[in-house]
mmCIF file of C-alpha atoms in Angstrom:
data_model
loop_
_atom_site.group_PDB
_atom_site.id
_atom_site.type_symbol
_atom_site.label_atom_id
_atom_site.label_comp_id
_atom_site.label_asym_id
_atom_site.label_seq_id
_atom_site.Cartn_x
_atom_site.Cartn_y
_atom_site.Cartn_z
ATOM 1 C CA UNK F 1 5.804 0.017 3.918
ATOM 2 C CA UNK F 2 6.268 -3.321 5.524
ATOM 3 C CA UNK F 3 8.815 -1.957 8.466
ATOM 4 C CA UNK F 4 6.644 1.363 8.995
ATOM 5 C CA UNK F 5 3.419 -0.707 9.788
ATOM 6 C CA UNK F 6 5.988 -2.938 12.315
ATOM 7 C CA UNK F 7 7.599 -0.457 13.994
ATOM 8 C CA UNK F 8 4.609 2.358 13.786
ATOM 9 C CA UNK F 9 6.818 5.531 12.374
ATOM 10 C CA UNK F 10 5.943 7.885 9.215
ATOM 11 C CA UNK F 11 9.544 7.897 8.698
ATOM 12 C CA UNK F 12 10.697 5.204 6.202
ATOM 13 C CA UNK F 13 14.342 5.898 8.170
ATOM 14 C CA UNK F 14 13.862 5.314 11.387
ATOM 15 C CA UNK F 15 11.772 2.416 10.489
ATOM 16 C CA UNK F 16 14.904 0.784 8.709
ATOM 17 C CA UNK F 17 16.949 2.088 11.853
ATOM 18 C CA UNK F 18 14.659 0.643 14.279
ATOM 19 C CA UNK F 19 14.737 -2.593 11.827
ATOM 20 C CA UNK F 20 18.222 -3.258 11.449
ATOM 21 C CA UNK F 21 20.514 -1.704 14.411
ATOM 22 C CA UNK F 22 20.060 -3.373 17.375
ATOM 23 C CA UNK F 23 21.241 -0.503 19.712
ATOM 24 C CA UNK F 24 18.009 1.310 17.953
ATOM 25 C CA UNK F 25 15.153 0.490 20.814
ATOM 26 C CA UNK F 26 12.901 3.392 20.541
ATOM 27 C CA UNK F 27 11.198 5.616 17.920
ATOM 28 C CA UNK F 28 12.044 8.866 19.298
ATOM 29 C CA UNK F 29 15.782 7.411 19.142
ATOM 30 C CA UNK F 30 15.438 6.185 15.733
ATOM 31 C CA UNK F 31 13.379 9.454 14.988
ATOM 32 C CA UNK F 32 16.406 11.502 15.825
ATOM 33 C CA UNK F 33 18.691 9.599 13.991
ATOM 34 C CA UNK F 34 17.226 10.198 10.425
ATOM 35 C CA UNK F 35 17.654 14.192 10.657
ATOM 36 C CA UNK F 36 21.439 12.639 10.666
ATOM 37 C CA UNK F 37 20.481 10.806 7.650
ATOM 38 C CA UNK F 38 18.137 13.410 5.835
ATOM 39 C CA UNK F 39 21.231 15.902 6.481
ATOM 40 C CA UNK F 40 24.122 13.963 5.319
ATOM 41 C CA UNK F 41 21.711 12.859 2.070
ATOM 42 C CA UNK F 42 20.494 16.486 1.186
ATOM 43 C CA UNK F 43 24.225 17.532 0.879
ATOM 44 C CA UNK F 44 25.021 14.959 -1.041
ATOM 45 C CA UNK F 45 22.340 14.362 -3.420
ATOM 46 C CA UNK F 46 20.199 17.305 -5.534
ATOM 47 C CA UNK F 47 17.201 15.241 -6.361
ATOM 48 C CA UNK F 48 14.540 15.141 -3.860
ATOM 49 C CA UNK F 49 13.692 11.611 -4.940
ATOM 50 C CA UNK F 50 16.645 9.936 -4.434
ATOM 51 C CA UNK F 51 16.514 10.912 -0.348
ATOM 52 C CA UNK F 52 14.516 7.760 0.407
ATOM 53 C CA UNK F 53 15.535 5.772 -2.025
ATOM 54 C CA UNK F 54 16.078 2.563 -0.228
ATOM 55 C CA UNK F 55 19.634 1.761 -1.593
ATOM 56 C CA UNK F 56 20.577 5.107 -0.024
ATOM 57 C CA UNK F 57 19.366 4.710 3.064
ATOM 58 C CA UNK F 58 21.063 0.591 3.114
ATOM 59 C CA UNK F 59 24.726 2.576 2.534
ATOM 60 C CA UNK F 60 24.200 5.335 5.136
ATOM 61 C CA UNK F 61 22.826 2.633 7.829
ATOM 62 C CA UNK F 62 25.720 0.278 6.922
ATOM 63 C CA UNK F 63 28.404 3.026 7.093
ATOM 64 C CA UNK F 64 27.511 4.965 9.854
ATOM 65 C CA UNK F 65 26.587 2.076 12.120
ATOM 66 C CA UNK F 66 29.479 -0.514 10.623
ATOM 67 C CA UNK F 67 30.841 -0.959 14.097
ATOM 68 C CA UNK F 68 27.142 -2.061 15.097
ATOM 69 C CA UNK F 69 26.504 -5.466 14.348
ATOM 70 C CA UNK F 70 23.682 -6.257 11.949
ATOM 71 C CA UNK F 71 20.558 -7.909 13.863
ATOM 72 C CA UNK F 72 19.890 -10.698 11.239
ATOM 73 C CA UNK F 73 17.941 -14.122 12.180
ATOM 74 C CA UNK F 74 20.271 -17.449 12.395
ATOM 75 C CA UNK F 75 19.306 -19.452 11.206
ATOM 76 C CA UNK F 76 17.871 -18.503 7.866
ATOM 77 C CA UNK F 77 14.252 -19.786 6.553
ATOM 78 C CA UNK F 78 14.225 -22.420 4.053
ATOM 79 C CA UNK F 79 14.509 -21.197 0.573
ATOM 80 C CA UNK F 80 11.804 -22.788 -0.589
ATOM 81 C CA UNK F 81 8.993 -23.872 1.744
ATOM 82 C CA UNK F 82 5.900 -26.950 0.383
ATOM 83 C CA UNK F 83 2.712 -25.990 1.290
ATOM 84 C CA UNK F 84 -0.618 -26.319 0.807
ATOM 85 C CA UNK F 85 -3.067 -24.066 -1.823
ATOM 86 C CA UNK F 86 -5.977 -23.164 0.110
ATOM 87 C CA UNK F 87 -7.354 -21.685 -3.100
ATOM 88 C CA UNK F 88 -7.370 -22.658 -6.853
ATOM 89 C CA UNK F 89 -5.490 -20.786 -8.659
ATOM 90 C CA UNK F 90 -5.909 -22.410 -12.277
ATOM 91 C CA UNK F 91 -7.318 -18.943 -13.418
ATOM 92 C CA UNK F 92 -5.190 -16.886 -11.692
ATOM 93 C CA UNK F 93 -3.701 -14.202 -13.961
ATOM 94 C CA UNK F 94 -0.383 -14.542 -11.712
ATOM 95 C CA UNK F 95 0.938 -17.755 -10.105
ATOM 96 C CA UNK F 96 3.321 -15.564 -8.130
ATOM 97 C CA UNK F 97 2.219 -13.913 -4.657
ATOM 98 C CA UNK F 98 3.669 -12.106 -2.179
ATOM 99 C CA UNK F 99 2.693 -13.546 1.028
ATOM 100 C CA UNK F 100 3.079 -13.252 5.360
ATOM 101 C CA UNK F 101 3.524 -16.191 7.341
ATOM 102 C CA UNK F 102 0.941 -16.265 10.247
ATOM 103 C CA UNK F 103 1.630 -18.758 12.915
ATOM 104 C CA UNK F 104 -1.347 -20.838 13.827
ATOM 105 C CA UNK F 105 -0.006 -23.789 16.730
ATOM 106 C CA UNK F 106 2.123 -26.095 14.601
ATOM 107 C CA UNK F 107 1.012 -24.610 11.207
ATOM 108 C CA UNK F 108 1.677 -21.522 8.990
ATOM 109 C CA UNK F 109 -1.141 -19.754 7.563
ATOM 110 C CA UNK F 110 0.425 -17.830 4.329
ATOM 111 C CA UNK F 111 -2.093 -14.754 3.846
ATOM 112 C CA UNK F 112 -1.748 -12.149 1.086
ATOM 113 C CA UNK F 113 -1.534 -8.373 1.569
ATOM 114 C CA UNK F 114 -5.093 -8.132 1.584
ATOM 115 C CA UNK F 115 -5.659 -10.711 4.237
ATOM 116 C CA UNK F 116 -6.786 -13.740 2.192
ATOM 117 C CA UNK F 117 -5.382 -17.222 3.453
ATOM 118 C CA UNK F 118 -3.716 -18.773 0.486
ATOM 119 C CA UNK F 119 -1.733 -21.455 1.605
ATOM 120 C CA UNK F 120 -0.496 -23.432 4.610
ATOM 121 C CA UNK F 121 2.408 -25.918 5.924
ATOM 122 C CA UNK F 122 3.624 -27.483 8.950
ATOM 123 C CA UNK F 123 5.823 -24.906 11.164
ATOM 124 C CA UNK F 124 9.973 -25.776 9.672
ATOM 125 C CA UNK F 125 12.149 -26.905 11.972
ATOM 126 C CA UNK F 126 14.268 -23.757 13.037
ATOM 127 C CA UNK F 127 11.487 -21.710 12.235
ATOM 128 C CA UNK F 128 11.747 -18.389 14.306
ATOM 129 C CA UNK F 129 9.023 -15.941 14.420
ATOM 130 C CA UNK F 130 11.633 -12.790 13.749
ATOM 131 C CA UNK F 131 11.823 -14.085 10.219
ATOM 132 C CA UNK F 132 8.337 -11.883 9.686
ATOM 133 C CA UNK F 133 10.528 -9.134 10.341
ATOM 134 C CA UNK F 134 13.239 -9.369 8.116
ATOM 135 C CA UNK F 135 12.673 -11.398 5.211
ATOM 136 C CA UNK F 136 10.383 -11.756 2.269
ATOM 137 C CA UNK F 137 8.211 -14.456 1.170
ATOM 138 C CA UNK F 138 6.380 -15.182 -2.405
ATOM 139 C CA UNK F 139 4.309 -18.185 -3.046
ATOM 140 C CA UNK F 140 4.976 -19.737 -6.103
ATOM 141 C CA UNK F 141 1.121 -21.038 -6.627
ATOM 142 C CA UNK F 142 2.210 -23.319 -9.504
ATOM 143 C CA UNK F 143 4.853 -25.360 -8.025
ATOM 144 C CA UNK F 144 3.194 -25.332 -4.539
ATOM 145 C CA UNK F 145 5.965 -23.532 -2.533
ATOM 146 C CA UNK F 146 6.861 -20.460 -0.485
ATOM 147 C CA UNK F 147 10.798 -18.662 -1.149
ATOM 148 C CA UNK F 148 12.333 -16.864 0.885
ATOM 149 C CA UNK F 149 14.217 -13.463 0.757
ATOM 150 C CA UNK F 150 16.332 -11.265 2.862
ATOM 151 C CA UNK F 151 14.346 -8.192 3.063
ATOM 152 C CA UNK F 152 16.595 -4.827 2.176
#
């Protein structure tokens, strides 16, 4: 869901596409590309289910485009991030949320899906703004931290 709201496709595919190969620059491109995709799966695998299934999709992109270097941030985001709560979550059923970074001057602003600020930090050092983009991030409420994950 995340890279079809970025890139602003219906297709889960070319969103990936669009996502991870840098030679990818438009939709209509990346569009294209998936009938490749939704061709090679379909003769391949029976089960309509398993034709976005995200693993699939990872193999095809890695072995059709392995000459194609993977666009990947360097550096990487600090595995674990201290912040700031901005709300108390001592009644919280979870202590674990998934959060996006928004960058506010020197600060992030950690919201949740919904839009709710729920923690913030100073900017880290080699902070890059791409990281939005390609990784994951989950506050851990309880310990006072944001991880970090390479998104599929």
């Amino acid at each position: 869901m995340k890279q079809l709201i970025v890139w602003g496709t219906l297709d889960p595919v070319a969103a990936y596409l669009l996502a991870k190969i840098e030679d990818v620059t438009t939709r209509k491109q990346a569009e294209e590309l998936a009938q490749t995709y939704y061709q090679y799966i379909s003769e391949r695998e029976t089960e309509a289910n398993e034709h976005l299934n995200a693993i699939n999709i990872k193999n095809w992109v890695e072995q059709s485009f392995s000459s194609v270097e993977r666009h990947l941030p360097l550096p990487k985001p600090s595995n674990q991030i201290n912040v700031n709560l901005l709300k108390d979550f001592s009644k919280a059923a979870s202590k674990n949320w998934r959060v996006v970074p928004v960058e506010i001057g020197d600060d992030i602003q950690w919201f949740d899906l919904a839009g709710f600020p729920l923690a913030i930090c100073q900017k880290p050092e080699k902070w890059q703004s791409d990281f939005l983009n390609t990784y994951d991030f989950m506050l851990d409420a309880e310990n006072r931290f944001v991880s970090s994950k390479i998104y599929v």
